[in-house]
Short mmCIF file of N, CA and C in Angstrom, two decimals:
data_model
loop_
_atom_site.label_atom_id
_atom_site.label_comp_id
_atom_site.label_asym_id
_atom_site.label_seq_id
_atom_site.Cartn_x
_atom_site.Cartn_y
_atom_site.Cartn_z
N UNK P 963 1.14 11.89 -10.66
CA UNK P 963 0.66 10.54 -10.52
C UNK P 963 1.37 9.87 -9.34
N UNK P 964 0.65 8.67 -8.69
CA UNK P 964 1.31 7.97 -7.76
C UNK P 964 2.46 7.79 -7.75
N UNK P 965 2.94 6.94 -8.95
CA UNK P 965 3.66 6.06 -9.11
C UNK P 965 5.02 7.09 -9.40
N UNK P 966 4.75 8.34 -9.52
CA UNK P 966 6.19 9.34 -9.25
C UNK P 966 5.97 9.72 -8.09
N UNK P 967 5.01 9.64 -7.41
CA UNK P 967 5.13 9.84 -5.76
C UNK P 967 6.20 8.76 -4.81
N UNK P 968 5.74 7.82 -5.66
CA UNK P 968 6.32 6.61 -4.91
C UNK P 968 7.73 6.37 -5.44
N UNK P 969 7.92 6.50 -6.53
CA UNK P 969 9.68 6.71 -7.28
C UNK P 969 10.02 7.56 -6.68
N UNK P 970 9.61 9.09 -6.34
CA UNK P 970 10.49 9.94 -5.89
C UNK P 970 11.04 9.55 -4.32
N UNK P 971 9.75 9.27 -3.52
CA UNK P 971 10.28 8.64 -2.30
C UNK P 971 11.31 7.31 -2.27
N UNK P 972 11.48 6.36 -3.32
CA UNK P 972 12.22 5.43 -3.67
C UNK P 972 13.58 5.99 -4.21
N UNK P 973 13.75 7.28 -4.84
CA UNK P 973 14.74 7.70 -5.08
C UNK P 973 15.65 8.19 -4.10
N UNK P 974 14.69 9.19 -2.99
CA UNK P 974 14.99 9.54 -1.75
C UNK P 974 16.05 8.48 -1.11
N UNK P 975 15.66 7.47 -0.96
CA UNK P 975 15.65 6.39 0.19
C UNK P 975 17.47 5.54 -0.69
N UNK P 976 17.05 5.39 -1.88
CA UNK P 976 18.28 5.22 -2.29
C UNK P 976 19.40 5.65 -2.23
N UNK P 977 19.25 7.27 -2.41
CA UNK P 977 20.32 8.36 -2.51
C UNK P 977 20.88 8.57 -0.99
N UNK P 978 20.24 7.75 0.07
CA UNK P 978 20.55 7.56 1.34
C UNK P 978 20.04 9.23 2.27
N UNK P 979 19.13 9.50 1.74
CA UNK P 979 18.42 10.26 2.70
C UNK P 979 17.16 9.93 3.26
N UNK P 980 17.64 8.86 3.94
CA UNK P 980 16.60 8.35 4.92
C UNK P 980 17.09 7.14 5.49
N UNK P 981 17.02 7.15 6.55
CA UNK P 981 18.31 6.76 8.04
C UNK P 981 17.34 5.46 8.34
N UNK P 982 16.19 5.05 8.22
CA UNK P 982 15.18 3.83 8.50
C UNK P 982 15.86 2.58 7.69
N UNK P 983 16.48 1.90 8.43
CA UNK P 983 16.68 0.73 7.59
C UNK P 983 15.73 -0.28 7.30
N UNK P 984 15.72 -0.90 6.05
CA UNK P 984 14.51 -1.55 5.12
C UNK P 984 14.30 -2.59 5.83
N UNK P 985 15.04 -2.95 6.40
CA UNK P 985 14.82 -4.43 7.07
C UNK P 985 14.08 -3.86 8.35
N UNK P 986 14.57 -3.14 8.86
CA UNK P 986 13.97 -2.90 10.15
C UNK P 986 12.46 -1.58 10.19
N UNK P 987 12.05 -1.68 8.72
CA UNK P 987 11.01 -0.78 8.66
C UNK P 987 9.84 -1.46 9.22
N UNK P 988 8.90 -0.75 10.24
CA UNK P 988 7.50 -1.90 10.29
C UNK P 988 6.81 -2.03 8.85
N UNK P 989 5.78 -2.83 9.25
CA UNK P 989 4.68 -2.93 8.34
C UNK P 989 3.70 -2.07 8.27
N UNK P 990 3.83 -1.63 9.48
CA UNK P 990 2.28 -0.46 9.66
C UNK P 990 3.01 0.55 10.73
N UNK P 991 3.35 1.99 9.88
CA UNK P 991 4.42 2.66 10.97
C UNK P 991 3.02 4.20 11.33
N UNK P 992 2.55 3.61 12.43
CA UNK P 992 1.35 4.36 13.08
C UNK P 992 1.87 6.01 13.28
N UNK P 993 0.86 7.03 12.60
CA UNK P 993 1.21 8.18 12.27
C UNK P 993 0.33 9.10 13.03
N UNK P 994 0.16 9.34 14.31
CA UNK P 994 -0.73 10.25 15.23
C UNK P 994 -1.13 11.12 14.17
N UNK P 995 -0.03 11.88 13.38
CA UNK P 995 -0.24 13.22 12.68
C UNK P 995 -1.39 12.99 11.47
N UNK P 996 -1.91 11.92 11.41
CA UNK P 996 -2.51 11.47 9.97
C UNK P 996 -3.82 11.12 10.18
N UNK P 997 -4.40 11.22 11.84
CA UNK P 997 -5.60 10.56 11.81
C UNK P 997 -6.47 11.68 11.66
N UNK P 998 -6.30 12.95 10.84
CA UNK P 998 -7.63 13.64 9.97
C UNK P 998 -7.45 12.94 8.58
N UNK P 999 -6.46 12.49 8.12
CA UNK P 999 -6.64 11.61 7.15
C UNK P 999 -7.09 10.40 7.24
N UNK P 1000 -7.37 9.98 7.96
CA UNK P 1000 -8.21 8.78 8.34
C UNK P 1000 -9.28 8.74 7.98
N UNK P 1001 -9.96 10.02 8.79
CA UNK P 1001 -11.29 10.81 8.19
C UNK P 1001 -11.69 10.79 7.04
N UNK P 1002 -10.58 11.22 6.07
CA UNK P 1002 -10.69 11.71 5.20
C UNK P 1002 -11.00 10.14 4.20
N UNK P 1003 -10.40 9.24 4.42
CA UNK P 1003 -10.81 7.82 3.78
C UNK P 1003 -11.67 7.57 4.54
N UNK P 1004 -12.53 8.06 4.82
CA UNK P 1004 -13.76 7.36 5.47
C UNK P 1004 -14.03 6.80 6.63
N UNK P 1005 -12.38 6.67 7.72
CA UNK P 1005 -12.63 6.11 8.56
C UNK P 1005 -12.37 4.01 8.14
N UNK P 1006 -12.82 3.95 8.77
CA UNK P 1006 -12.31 2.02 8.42
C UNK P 1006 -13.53 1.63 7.95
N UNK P 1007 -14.67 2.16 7.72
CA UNK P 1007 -15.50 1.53 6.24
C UNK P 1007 -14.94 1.79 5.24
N UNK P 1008 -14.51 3.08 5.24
CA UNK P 1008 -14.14 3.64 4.14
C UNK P 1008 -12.91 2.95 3.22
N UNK P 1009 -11.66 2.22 3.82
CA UNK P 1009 -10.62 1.52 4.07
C UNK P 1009 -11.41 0.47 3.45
N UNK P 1010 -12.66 -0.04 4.14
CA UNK P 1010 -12.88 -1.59 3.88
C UNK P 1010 -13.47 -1.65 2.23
N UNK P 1011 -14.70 -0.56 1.85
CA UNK P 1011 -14.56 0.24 0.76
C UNK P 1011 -13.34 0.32 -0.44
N UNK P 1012 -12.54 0.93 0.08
CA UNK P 1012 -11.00 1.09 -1.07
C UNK P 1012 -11.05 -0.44 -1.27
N UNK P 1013 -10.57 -1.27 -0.70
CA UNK P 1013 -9.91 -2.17 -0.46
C UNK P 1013 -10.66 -3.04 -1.50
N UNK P 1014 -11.90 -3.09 -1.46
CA UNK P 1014 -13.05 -3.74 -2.48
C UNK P 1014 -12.64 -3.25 -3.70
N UNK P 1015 -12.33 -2.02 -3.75
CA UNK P 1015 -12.31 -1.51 -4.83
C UNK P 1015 -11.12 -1.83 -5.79
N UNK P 1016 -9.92 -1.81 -4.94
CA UNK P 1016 -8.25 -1.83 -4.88
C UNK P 1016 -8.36 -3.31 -5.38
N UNK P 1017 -8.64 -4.36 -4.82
CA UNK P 1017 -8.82 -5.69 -5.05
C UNK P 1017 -9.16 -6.28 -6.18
N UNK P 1018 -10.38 -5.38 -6.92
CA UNK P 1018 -11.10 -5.69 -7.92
C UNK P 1018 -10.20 -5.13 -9.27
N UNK P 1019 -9.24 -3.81 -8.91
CA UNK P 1019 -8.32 -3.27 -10.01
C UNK P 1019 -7.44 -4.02 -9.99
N UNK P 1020 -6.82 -4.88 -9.34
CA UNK P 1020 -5.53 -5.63 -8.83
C UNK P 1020 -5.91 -6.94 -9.75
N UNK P 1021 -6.89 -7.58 -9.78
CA UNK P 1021 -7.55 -8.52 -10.60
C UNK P 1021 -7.76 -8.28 -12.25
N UNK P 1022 -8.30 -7.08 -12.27
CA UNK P 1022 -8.53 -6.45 -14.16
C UNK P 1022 -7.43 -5.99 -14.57
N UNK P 1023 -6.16 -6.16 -13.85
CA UNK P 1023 -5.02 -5.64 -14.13
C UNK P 1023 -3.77 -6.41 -14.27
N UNK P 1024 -3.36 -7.41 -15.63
CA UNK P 1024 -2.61 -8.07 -16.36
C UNK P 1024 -1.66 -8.12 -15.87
N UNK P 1025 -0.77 -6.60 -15.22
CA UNK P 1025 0.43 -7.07 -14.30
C UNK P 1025 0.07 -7.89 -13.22
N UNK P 1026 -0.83 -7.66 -12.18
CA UNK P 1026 -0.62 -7.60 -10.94
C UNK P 1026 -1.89 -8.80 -10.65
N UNK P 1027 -2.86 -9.59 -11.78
CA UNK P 1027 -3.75 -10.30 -11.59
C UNK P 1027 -2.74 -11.25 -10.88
N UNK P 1028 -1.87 -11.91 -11.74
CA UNK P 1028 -0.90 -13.54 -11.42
C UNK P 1028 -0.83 -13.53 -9.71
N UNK P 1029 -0.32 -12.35 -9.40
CA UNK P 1029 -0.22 -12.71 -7.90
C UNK P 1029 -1.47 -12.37 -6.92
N UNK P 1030 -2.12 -12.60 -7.04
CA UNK P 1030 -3.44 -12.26 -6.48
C UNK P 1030 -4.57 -13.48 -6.61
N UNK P 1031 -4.25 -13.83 -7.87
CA UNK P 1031 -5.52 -15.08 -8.62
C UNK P 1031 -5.89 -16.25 -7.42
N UNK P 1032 -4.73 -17.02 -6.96
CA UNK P 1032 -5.03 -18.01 -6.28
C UNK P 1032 -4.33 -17.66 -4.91
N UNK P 1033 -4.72 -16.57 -4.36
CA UNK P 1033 -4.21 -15.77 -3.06
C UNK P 1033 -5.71 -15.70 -2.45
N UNK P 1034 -5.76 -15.59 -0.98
CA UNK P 1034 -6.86 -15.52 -0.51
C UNK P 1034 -6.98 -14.14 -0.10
N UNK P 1035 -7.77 -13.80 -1.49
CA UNK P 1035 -8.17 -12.17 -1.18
C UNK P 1035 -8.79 -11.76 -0.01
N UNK P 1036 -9.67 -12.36 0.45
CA UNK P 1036 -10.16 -11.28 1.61
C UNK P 1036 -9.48 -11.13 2.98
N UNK P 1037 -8.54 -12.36 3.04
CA UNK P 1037 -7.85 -12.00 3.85
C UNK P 1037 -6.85 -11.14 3.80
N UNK P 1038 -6.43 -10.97 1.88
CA UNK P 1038 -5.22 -10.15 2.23
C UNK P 1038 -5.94 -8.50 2.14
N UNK P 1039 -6.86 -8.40 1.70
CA UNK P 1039 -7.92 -7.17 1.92
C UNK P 1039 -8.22 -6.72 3.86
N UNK P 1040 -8.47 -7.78 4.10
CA UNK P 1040 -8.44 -7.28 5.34
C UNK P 1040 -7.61 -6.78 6.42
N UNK P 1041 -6.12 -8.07 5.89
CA UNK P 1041 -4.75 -7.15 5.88
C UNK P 1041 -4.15 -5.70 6.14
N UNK P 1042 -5.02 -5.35 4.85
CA UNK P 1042 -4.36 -4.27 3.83
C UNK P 1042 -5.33 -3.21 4.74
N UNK P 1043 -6.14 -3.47 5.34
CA UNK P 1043 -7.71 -2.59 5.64
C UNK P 1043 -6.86 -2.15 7.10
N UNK P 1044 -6.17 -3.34 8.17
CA UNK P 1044 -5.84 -3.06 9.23
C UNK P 1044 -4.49 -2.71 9.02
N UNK P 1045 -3.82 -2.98 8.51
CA UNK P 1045 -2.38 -1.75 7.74
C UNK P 1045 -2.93 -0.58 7.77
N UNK P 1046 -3.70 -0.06 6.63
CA UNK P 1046 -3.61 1.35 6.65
C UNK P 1046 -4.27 1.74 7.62
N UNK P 1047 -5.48 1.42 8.49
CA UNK P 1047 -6.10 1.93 9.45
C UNK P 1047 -5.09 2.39 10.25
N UNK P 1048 -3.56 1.49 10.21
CA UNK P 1048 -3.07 1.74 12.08
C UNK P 1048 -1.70 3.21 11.15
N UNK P 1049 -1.52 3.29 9.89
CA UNK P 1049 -1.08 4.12 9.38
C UNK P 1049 -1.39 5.05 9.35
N UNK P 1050 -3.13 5.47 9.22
CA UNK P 1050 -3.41 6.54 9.22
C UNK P 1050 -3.74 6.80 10.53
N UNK P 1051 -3.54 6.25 11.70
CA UNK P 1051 -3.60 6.41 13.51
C UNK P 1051 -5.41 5.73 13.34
N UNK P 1052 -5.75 5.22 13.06
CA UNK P 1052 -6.94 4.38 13.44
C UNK P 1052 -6.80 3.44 14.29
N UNK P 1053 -8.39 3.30 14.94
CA UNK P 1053 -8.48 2.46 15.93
C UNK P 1053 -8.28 0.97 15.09
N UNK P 1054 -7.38 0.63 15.12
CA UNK P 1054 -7.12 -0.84 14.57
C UNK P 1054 -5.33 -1.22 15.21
N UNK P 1055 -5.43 -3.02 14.80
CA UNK P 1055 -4.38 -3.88 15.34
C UNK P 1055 -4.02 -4.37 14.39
N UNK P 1056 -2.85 -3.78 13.40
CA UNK P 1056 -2.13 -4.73 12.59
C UNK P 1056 -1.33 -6.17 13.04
N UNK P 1057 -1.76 -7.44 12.45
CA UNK P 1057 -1.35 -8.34 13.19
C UNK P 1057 -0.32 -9.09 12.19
N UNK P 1058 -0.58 -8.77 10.81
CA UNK P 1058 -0.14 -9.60 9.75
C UNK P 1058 1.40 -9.30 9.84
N UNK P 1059 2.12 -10.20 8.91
CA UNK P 1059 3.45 -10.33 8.32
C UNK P 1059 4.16 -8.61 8.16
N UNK P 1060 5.28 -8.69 8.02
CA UNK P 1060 6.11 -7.56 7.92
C UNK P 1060 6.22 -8.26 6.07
N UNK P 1061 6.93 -6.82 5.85
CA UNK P 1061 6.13 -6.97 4.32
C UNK P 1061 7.51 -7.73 3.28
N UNK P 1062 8.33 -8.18 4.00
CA UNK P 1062 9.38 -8.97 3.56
C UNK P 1062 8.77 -10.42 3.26
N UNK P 1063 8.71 -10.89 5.07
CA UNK P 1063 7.66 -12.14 4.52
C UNK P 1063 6.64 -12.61 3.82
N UNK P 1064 5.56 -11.32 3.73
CA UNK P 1064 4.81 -11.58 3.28
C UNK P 1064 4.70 -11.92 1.69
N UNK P 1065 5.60 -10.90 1.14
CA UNK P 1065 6.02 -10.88 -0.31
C UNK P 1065 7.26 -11.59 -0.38
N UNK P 1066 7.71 -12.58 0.41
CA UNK P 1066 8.63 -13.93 -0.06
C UNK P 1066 8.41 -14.63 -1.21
N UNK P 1067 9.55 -14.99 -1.92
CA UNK P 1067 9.36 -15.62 -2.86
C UNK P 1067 8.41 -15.21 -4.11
N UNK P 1068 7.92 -14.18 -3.97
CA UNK P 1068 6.95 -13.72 -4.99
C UNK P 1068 7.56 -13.26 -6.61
N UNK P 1069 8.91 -13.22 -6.33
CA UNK P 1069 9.26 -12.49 -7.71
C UNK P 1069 9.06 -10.92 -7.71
N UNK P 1070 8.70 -10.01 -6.96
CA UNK P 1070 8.06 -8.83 -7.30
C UNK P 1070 9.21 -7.80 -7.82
N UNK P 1071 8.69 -7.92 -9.23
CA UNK P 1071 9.72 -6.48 -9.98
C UNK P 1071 9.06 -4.88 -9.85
N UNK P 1072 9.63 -4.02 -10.37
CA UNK P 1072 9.64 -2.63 -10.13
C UNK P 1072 8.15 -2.57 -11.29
N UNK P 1073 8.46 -3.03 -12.77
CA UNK P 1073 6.74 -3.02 -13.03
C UNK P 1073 6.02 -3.34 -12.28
N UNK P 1074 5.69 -4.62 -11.59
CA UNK P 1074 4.63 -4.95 -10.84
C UNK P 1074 4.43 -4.14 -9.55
N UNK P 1075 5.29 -3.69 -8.98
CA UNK P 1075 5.01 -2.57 -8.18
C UNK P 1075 4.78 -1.22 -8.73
N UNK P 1076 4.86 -0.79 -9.67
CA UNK P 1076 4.13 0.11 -10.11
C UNK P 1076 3.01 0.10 -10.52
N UNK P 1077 2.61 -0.69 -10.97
CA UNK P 1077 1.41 -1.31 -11.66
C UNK P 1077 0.13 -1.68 -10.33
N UNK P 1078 0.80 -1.86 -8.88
CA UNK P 1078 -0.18 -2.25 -8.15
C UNK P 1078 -0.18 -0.50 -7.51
N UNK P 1079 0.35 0.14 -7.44
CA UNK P 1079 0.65 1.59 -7.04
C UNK P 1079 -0.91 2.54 -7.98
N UNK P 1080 -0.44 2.32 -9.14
CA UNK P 1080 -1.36 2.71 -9.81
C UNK P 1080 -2.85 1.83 -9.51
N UNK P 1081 -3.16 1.18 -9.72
CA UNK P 1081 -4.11 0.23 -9.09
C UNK P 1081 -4.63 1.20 -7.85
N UNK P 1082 -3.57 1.04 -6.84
CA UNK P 1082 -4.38 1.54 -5.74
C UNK P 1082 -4.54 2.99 -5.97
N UNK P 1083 -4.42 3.91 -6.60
CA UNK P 1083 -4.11 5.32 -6.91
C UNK P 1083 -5.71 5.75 -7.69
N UNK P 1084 -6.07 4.44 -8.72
CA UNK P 1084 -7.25 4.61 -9.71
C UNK P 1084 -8.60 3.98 -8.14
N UNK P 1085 -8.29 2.99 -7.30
CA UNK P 1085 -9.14 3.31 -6.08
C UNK P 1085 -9.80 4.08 -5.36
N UNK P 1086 -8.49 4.63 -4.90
CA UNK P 1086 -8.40 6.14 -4.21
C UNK P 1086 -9.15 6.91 -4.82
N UNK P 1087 -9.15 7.26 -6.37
CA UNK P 1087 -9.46 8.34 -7.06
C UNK P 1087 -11.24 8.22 -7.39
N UNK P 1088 -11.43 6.65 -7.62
CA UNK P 1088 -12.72 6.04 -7.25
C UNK P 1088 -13.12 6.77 -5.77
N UNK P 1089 -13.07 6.37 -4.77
CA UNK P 1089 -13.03 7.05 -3.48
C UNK P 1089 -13.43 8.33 -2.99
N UNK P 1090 -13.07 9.59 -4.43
CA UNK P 1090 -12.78 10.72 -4.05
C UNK P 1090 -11.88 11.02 -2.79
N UNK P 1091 -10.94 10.30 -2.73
CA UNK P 1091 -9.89 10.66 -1.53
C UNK P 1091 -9.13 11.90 -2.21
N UNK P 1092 -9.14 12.77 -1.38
CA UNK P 1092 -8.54 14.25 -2.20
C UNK P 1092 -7.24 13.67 -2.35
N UNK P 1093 -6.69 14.30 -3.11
CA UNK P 1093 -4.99 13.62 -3.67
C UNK P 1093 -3.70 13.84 -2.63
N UNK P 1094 -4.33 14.95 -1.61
CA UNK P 1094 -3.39 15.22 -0.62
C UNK P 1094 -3.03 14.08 0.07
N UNK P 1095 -4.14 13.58 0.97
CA UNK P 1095 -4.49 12.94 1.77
C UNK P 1095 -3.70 11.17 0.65
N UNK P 1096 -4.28 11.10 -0.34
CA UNK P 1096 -3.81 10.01 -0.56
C UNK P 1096 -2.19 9.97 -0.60
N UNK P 1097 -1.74 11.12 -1.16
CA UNK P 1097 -0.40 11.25 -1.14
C UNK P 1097 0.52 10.80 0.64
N UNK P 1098 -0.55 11.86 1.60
CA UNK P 1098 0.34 11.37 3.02
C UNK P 1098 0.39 10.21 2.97
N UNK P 1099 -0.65 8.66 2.35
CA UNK P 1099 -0.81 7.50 2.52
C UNK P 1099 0.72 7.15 1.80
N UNK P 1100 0.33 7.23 0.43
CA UNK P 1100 1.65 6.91 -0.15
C UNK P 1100 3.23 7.09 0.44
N UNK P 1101 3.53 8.15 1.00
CA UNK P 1101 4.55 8.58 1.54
C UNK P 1101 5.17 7.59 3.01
N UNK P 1102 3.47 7.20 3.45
CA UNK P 1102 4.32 6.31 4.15
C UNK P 1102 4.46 4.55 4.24
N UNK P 1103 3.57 4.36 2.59
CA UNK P 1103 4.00 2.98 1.87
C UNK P 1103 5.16 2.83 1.36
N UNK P 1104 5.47 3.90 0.69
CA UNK P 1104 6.43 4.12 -0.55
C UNK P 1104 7.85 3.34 0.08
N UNK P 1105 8.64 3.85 1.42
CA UNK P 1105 9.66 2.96 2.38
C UNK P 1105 9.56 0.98 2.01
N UNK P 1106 8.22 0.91 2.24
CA UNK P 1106 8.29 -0.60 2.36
C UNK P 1106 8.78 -1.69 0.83
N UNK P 1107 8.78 -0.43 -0.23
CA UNK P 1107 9.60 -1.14 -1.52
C UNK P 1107 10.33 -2.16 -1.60
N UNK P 1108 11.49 -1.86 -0.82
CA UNK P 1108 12.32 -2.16 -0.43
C UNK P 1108 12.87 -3.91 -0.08
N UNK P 1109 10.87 -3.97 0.89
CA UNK P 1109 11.32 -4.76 1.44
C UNK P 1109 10.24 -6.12 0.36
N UNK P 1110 9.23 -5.34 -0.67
CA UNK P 1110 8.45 -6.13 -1.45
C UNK P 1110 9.07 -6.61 -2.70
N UNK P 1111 10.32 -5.84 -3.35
CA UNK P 1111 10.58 -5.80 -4.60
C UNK P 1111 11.83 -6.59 -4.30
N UNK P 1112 11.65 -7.87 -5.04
CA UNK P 1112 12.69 -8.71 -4.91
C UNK P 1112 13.24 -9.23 -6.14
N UNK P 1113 12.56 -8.55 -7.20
CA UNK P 1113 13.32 -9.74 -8.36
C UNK P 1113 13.69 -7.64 -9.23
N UNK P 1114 14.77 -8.43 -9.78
CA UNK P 1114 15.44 -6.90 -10.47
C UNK P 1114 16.00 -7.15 -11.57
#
């Protein structure tokens, strides 16, 4: 499951094998090596797609509705659409917040980040994104924890 994809890389990062400091991680760390996975989500319909999808689980989902409810979804969908595009090496311009600011003040605990992990994982799986491919995605969200999870 995701959400041990994303613990194990969180465990990684703790145990100090991995030299990227959290503060200084981007928001969208552009991956030449990943744009057949790009493909593989469809390309940036495909992205715009998840994201509909991701949005709508993020809402039916008791943890992760509260912060979302009176948030302006489509912008943060569209966000989220030009994030992963420039992650998976797509033709796109991430312009938004680094993911400290953005998730200021939010409270975000380790449930609620799991809970939106899974969310996006039951998307994906909507999607038929083969699990590989979603996994390279995860691997290079999983770092930005760090900088979302503020309440402990």
């Amino acid at each position: 499951m995701f959400v041990s994809t994303v613990a194990s890389a969180q465990n990684a990062m703790s145990a100090g094998q991995n030299n990227t400091s959290a503060d200084a991680y981007p928001a969208a760390p552009r991956d030449p090596a990943l744009k057949p996975v790009f493909k593989e989500f469809g390309g940036k319909p495909g992205l715009v797609a998840l994201m509909n999808d991701f949005m709508d689980n993020l809402m039916a989902d008791p943890v992760t509705k509260p912060y979302f409810e009176n948030a302006d979804r489509n912008h943060i969908k569209a966000e989220l659409v030009d994030q992963f595009c420039v992650i998976l090496d797509g033709p796109c311009t991430y312009t938004g917040k680094d993911m400290a600011a953005a998730h200021r003040g939010m409270n975000i605990d380790h449930a609620a980040f799991n809970a939106l992990v899974e969310d996006l994982q039951r998307a994906m799986s909507k999607r038929d994104i083969p699990f590989r491919a979603q996994n390279k995605l995860l691997a290079k969200l999983a770092p930005m924890h760090r900088q979302i999870i503020t309440k402990h």
